[in-house]
CSV table of C-alpha atoms in Angstrom, one decimal:
chain,number,residue,atom,x,y,z
A,166,MET,CA,10.8,-21.0,19.9
A,167,ALA,CA,10.3,-23.0,16.7
A,168,ARG,CA,7.7,-25.9,16.4
A,169,TYR,CA,10.3,-28.8,14.8
A,170,PHE,CA,8.6,-30.6,12.4
A,171,ASP,CA,9.6,-33.9,10.9
A,172,ILE,CA,7.9,-34.4,7.2
A,173,HIS,CA,8.5,-37.6,5.4
A,174,PRO,CA,10.1,-36.6,2.0
A,175,ASP,CA,7.8,-38.3,-0.6
A,176,ASN,CA,4.6,-38.9,1.3
A,177,PRO,CA,4.3,-35.7,3.7
A,178,GLN,CA,1.6,-36.5,6.8
A,179,ARG,CA,-1.5,-34.3,5.6
A,180,ARG,CA,-1.5,-33.4,9.4
A,181,SER,CA,1.8,-32.2,9.7
A,182,ILE,CA,1.0,-30.1,6.7
A,183,GLY,CA,-1.9,-28.6,7.5
A,184,GLN,CA,-0.2,-27.7,10.6
A,185,VAL,CA,2.3,-25.7,9.3
A,186,VAL,CA,0.0,-24.3,6.7
A,187,ASP,CA,-2.2,-22.9,10.5
A,188,LEU,CA,0.7,-21.3,11.5
A,189,LEU,CA,1.7,-19.1,8.4
A,190,ARG,CA,-2.1,-18.5,8.7
A,191,GLU,CA,-1.5,-16.9,11.3
A,192,ASP,CA,1.4,-14.9,10.5
A,193,GLY,CA,4.2,-17.3,11.1
A,194,LEU,CA,7.9,-17.4,9.6
A,195,ILE,CA,8.8,-20.7,9.4
A,196,ALA,CA,12.4,-22.9,7.4
A,197,TYR,CA,11.3,-25.4,4.7
A,198,PRO,CA,13.4,-27.7,2.5
A,199,THR,CA,13.3,-26.8,-1.4
A,200,ASP,CA,14.9,-28.9,-4.2
A,201,SER,CA,17.9,-25.7,-4.6
A,202,CYS,CA,18.2,-25.2,-0.5
A,203,TYR,CA,16.6,-24.1,2.6
A,204,ALA,CA,14.0,-21.2,2.7
A,205,LEU,CA,12.7,-18.9,4.6
A,206,GLY,CA,8.5,-18.4,4.2
A,207,CYS,CA,5.2,-16.9,5.0
A,208,GLN,CA,2.0,-15.7,3.8
A,209,LEU,CA,1.4,-12.5,1.5
A,210,GLY,CA,-0.3,-10.8,3.5
A,211,ASN,CA,2.3,-11.1,6.4
A,212,ARG,CA,4.3,-7.9,6.5
A,213,ASP,CA,5.6,-8.9,10.3
A,214,GLY,CA,6.9,-12.0,8.2
A,215,ILE,CA,8.5,-10.3,5.2
A,216,ASP,CA,10.4,-8.3,7.3
A,217,ARG,CA,11.7,-10.5,10.2
A,218,ILE,CA,12.6,-12.3,6.7
A,219,ARG,CA,14.6,-9.5,5.8
A,220,THR,CA,16.4,-8.8,9.7
A,221,ILE,CA,17.7,-12.7,9.4
A,222,ARG,CA,19.1,-12.2,6.3
A,223,ASN,CA,20.2,-8.6,6.3
A,224,LEU,CA,18.3,-7.3,3.5
A,225,ASP,CA,18.2,-4.2,1.6
A,226,ASP,CA,14.5,-2.8,-0.5
A,227,ARG,CA,16.1,-4.1,-3.6
A,228,HIS,CA,16.0,-8.0,-3.0
A,229,HIS,CA,14.1,-10.1,-5.4
A,230,PHE,CA,11.9,-12.0,-2.9
A,231,THR,CA,10.2,-15.2,-4.3
A,232,LEU,CA,6.7,-16.3,-4.8
A,233,VAL,CA,6.7,-19.9,-4.7
A,234,CYS,CA,4.1,-21.7,-7.2
A,235,GLU,CA,2.5,-24.3,-7.4
A,236,ASN,CA,1.8,-24.2,-10.6
A,237,PHE,CA,1.5,-22.2,-13.7
A,238,ALA,CA,-2.5,-21.3,-13.1
A,239,GLN,CA,-1.7,-19.8,-9.8
A,240,LEU,CA,2.0,-18.6,-11.0
A,241,GLY,CA,0.3,-16.3,-14.3
A,242,GLN,CA,-1.8,-14.3,-11.5
A,243,PHE,CA,1.4,-12.2,-10.1
A,244,VAL,CA,3.4,-12.0,-12.9
A,245,HIS,CA,3.3,-10.6,-16.2
A,246,ILE,CA,4.2,-13.6,-19.2
A,247,SER,CA,4.9,-13.4,-22.7
A,248,ASN,CA,3.6,-16.7,-25.1
A,249,ALA,CA,7.8,-16.9,-25.5
A,250,VAL,CA,8.2,-16.6,-22.5
A,251,PHE,CA,6.1,-18.7,-21.2
A,252,ARG,CA,7.6,-21.5,-23.2
A,253,SER,CA,11.3,-21.6,-22.3
A,254,ILE,CA,10.0,-21.1,-18.7
A,255,LYS,CA,7.3,-24.1,-19.3
A,256,ALA,CA,10.6,-26.2,-20.3
A,257,ALA,CA,12.7,-26.0,-17.2
A,258,THR,CA,9.4,-26.3,-14.6
A,259,PRO,CA,9.1,-27.9,-12.1
A,260,GLY,CA,13.0,-27.3,-11.2
A,261,SER,CA,15.7,-25.0,-8.9
A,262,TYR,CA,15.3,-21.7,-10.8
A,263,THR,CA,13.8,-18.6,-10.0
A,264,PHE,CA,12.4,-16.1,-12.9
A,265,ILE,CA,12.2,-12.4,-12.3
A,266,LEU,CA,9.0,-11.1,-14.2
A,267,PRO,CA,6.9,-7.8,-14.0
A,268,ALA,CA,4.6,-8.0,-11.5
A,269,THR,CA,0.4,-8.0,-11.2
A,270,LYS,CA,-1.0,-5.8,-9.0
A,271,GLU,CA,-2.2,-9.0,-7.0
A,272,VAL,CA,1.6,-8.3,-5.2
A,273,PRO,CA,1.9,-6.7,-2.6
A,274,ARG,CA,3.9,-2.9,-3.2
A,275,ARG,CA,6.4,-4.5,0.1
A,276,LEU,CA,7.4,-7.1,-2.2
A,277,LEU,CA,8.4,-5.7,-5.3
A,278,HIS,CA,11.7,-4.1,-6.7
A,279,PRO,CA,11.1,-0.2,-6.1
A,280,LYS,CA,12.2,0.8,-9.6
A,281,LYS,CA,11.6,-2.5,-11.7
A,282,LYS,CA,7.9,-3.9,-10.1
A,283,THR,CA,9.5,-7.1,-10.9
A,284,VAL,CA,9.5,-10.2,-7.9
A,285,GLY,CA,10.8,-13.5,-8.6
A,286,VAL,CA,8.9,-16.7,-8.6
A,287,ARG,CA,9.3,-20.3,-8.9
A,288,ILE,CA,7.9,-23.7,-9.1
A,289,PRO,CA,9.8,-26.1,-7.4
A,290,ASP,CA,10.1,-29.4,-7.9
A,291,HIS,CA,9.8,-30.8,-4.2
A,292,VAL,CA,7.2,-32.7,-2.6
A,293,VAL,CA,7.1,-31.2,0.5
A,294,THR,CA,7.2,-27.3,-1.0
A,295,GLN,CA,4.3,-28.6,-3.0
A,296,ALA,CA,2.1,-29.8,-0.6
A,297,LEU,CA,2.4,-27.0,1.4
A,298,VAL,CA,2.1,-24.6,-1.3
A,299,ALA,CA,-0.9,-26.9,-2.0
A,300,GLU,CA,-2.5,-26.8,1.2
A,301,LEU,CA,-1.8,-22.7,1.5
A,302,GLY,CA,-3.9,-22.0,-1.5
A,303,GLU,CA,-1.6,-19.1,-2.6
A,304,PRO,CA,2.2,-18.8,-3.4
A,305,LEU,CA,4.7,-18.6,-0.5
A,306,VAL,CA,7.1,-15.7,0.4
A,307,SER,CA,10.0,-17.0,-0.4
A,308,SER,CA,14.0,-16.2,0.4
A,309,THR,CA,17.1,-18.8,0.5
A,310,LEU,CA,18.4,-19.1,4.1
A,311,LEU,CA,21.6,-17.9,3.5
A,312,LEU,CA,22.7,-15.9,6.5
A,313,PRO,CA,24.7,-12.6,6.4
A,314,GLY,CA,28.4,-13.6,5.9
A,315,GLU,CA,28.3,-16.6,5.1
A,316,GLU,CA,28.7,-18.5,1.7
A,317,ASP,CA,26.6,-21.7,1.6
A,318,PRO,CA,22.6,-21.9,2.1
A,319,MET,CA,22.0,-24.1,5.6
A,320,THR,CA,20.8,-27.5,4.8
A,321,GLN,CA,20.1,-29.5,8.0
A,322,GLY,CA,16.6,-28.4,9.6
A,323,TRP,CA,17.8,-29.3,13.4
A,324,GLU,CA,21.1,-26.9,12.7
A,325,ILE,CA,18.3,-24.2,11.6
A,326,LYS,CA,16.1,-25.4,14.5
A,327,GLU,CA,19.3,-24.4,16.7
A,328,GLU,CA,20.3,-21.1,15.1
A,329,LEU,CA,17.5,-19.5,14.4
A,330,ASP,CA,15.3,-20.8,17.9
A,331,ASN,CA,13.6,-17.5,18.9
A,332,GLN,CA,13.9,-15.8,15.3
A,333,ILE,CA,10.6,-18.1,13.8
A,334,ASP,CA,8.1,-20.1,14.4
A,335,ALA,CA,8.0,-23.5,12.7
A,336,VAL,CA,11.1,-25.5,11.0
A,337,ILE,CA,10.6,-28.4,8.6
A,338,GLU,CA,13.1,-30.9,8.8
A,339,GLY,CA,13.1,-32.6,5.5
A,340,GLU,CA,15.3,-33.4,1.6
A,341,ALA,CA,16.2,-30.2,0.6
A,342,GLY,CA,19.6,-29.7,-2.1
A,343,THR,CA,22.7,-27.2,-1.4
A,344,GLU,CA,23.2,-24.6,-3.8
A,345,PRO,CA,20.3,-21.7,-4.0
A,346,THR,CA,17.9,-21.5,-7.5
A,347,THR,CA,19.4,-20.7,-10.5
A,348,VAL,CA,17.5,-16.7,-11.2
A,349,ILE,CA,16.6,-15.3,-14.8
A,350,ASP,CA,15.5,-12.5,-15.8
A,351,PHE,CA,12.9,-11.9,-18.1
A,352,SER,CA,12.1,-8.6,-17.1
A,353,ASP,CA,13.0,-7.2,-20.4
A,354,ASP,CA,11.4,-10.8,-22.3
A,355,VAL,CA,15.3,-11.9,-22.9
A,356,PRO,CA,16.9,-13.7,-20.6
A,357,GLU,CA,19.6,-12.7,-18.8
A,358,VAL,CA,21.4,-15.2,-16.4
A,359,VAL,CA,22.1,-13.0,-12.6
A,360,ARG,CA,22.8,-16.3,-10.6
A,361,VAL,CA,24.1,-19.6,-11.7
A,362,GLY,CA,23.1,-22.1,-9.2
A,363,SER,CA,21.4,-25.7,-9.1
A,364,GLY,CA,19.8,-25.3,-12.6
A,365,ASP,CA,21.4,-25.2,-15.2
A,366,PRO,CA,21.8,-22.0,-17.2
A,367,THR,CA,22.5,-23.5,-20.5
A,368,PRO,CA,18.7,-23.4,-21.9
A,369,PHE,CA,18.8,-19.7,-20.9
A,370,GLU,CA,22.8,-18.3,-22.4
């Protein structure tokens, strides 16, 4: 049964954030709100958590997982980024964008696109997400909480608890957006808008 945390959207309770992070460090899988929509998240080394995300969402090995980062210093450890691309991304960050970039050796192979060796990264504009990542001290491996056969992602914590109670370890109730991120592929240094979502795609078109 998933634990249920009601965390304040503007002033997250440190004790609750600490309890969620403890679950993550024990190889837990959580559902949490972001500035785009709800996401599933686990630690980088959590092989079981990554497999559970694939099962819940019915994903194949070409799916780009996203590393949700606290800041650019952290993001730069996990992807190769040129100066020109850095400037473009910095102008739109933090925000509801996911950027696909060539991964460094810090990224576990099972998270990489099998052919491109790329991974998604983002820095969200969301107080609770930022508090989680800061406390964890490393990126969260994440994927939009969009269930198979559904057109829209899940947006209510209590609904997620009812739907996925036996498949995840914790649900954070909180304010979330209602659209997935806009995805920009920078794997060849030239932006390609892969998915239009809550972030304005105009700067990358």
